[in-house]
GROMACS .gro file of C-alpha atoms in nm:
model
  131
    1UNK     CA    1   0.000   0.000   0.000
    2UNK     CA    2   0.165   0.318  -0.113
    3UNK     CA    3  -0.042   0.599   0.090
    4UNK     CA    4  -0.136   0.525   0.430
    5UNK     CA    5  -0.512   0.545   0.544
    6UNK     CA    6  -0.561   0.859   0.668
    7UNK     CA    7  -0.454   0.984   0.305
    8UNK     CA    8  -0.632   0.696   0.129
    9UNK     CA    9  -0.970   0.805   0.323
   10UNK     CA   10  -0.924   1.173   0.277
   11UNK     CA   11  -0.914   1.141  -0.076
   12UNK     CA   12  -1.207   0.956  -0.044
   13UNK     CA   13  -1.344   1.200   0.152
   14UNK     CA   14  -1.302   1.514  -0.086
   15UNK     CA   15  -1.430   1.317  -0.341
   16UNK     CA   16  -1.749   1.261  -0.174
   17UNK     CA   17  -1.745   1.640  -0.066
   18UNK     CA   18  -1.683   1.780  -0.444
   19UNK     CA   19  -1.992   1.547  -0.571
   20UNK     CA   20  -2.177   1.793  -0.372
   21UNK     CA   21  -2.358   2.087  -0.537
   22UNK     CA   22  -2.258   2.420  -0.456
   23UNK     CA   23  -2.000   2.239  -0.199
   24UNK     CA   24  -2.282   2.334   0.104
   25UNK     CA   25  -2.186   2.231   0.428
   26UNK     CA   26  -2.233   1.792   0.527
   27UNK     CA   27  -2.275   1.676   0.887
   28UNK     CA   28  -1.994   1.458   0.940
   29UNK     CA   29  -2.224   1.158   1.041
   30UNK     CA   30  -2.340   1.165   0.638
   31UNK     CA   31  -2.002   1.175   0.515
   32UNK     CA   32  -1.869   0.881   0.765
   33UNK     CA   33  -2.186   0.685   0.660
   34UNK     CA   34  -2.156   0.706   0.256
   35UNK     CA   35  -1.762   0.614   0.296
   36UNK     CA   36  -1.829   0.376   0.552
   37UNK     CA   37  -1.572   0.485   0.818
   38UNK     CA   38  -1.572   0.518   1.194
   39UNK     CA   39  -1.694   0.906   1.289
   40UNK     CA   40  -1.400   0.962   1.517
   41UNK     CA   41  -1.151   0.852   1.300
   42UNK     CA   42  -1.313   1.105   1.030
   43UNK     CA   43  -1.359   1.365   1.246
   44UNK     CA   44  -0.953   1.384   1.315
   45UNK     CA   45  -0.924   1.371   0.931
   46UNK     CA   46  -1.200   1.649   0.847
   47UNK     CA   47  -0.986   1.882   1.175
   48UNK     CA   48  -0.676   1.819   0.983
   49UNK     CA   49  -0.799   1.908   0.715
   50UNK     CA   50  -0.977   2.190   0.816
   51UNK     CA   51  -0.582   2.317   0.971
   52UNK     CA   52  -0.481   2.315   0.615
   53UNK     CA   53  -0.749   2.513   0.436
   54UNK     CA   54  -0.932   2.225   0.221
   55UNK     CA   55  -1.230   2.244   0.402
   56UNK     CA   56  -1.437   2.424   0.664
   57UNK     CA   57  -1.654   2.397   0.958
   58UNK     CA   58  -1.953   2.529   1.073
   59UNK     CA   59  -2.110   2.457   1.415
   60UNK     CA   60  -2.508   2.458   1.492
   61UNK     CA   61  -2.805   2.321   1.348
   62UNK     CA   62  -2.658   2.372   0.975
   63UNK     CA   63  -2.348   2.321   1.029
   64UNK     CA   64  -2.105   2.055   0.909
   65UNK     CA   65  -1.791   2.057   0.652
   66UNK     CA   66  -1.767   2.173   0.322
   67UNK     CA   67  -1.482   2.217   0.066
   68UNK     CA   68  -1.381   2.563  -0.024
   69UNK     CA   69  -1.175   2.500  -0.262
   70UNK     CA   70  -1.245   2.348  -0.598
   71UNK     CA   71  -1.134   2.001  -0.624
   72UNK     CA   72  -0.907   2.135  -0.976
   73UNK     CA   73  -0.700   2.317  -0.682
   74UNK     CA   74  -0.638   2.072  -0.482
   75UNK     CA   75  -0.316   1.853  -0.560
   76UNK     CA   76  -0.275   1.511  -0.401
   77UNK     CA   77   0.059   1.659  -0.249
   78UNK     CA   78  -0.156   1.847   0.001
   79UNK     CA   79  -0.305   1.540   0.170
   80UNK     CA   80   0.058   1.348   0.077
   81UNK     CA   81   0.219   1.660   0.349
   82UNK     CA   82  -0.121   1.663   0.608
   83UNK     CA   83  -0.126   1.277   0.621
   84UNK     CA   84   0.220   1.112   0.535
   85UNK     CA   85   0.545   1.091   0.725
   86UNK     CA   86   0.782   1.316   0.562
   87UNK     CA   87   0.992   1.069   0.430
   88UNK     CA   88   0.702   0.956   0.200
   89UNK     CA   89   0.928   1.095  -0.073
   90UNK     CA   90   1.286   1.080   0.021
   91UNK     CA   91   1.276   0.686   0.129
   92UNK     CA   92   1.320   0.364  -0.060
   93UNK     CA   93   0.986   0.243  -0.224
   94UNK     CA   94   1.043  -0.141  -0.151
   95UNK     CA   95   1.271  -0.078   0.197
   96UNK     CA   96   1.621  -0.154   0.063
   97UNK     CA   97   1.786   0.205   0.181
   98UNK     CA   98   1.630   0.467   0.413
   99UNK     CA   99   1.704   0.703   0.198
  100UNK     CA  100   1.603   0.649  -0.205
  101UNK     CA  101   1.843   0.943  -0.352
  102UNK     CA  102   2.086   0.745  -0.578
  103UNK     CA  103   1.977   0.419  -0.464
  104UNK     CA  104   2.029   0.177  -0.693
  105UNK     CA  105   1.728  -0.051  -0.646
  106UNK     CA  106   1.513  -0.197  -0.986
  107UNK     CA  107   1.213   0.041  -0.855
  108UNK     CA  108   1.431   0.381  -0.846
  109UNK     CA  109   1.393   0.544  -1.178
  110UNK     CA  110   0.993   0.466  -1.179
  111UNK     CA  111   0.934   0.582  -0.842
  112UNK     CA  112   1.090   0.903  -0.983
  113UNK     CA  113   0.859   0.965  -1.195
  114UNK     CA  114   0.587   0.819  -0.987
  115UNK     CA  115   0.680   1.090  -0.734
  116UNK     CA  116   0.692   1.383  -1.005
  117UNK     CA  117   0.301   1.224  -1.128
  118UNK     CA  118   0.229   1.260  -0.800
  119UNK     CA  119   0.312   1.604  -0.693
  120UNK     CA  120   0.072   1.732  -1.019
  121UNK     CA  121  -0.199   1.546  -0.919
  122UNK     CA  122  -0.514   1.680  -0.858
  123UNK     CA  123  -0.850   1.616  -0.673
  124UNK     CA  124  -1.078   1.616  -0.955
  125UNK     CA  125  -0.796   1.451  -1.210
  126UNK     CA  126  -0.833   1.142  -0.928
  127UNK     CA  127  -1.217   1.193  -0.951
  128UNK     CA  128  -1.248   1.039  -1.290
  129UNK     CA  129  -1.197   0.715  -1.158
  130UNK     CA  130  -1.396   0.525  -0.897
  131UNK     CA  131  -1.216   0.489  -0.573
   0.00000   0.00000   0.00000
């Protein structure tokens, strides 16, 4: 598994937020239920986050999370840095150095362009495909 699951789940978590019209604002018990996930465990996700400007929350009767930002201007790299350790890109991608810079392993030279695929990624370019 290349991302681990906070990532994997906030991805799937925008996506379900940008399928929204007019991205209004979704209780957070609606958003655990339609990606099947624990509400606690979504709720540190959603304040996470919420610390890096993807989405926002409002308290009270109408309250709840919503994106506010399109899901074209959000690149994967943003949940990569809230989520990952931050050796996701600097370490080995099947374990045989700690560090991958000049390694010589049969993986190096496609996780290098893996990792520059990556960084362009965004939100809605993931959205075309059914995770």
């Amino acid at each position: 598994m290349l991302f681990n699951k906070k990532t994997e789940y906030s991805v799937k978590i925008l996506l379900y937020m940008s399928s929204m019209l007019k991205y209004e604002y979704i209780n957070a018990g609606e958003i655990a239920a339609k990606i099947n996930l624990p509400k606690e465990f979504l709720s540190k996700i959603l304040q996470t986050l919420t610390h890096y400007g993807i989405v926002s929350s409002q308290k009270g009767k109408n309250g709840g999370f919503k994106l506010i930002r399109d899901a074209n201007n959000i690149r994967l790299i943003e949940l990569i840095n809230a989520f990952e350790d931050e050796s996701f890109f600097t370490k080995c991608i099947i374990g045989t150095q700690k560090v991958c810079a000049g390694c010589n392993c049969p993986m190096h030279d496609s996780w290098e362009k893996t990792k520059t695929e990556i960084k362009k990624a965004k939100l809605s370019e993931i959205n075309k495909y059914e995770i």
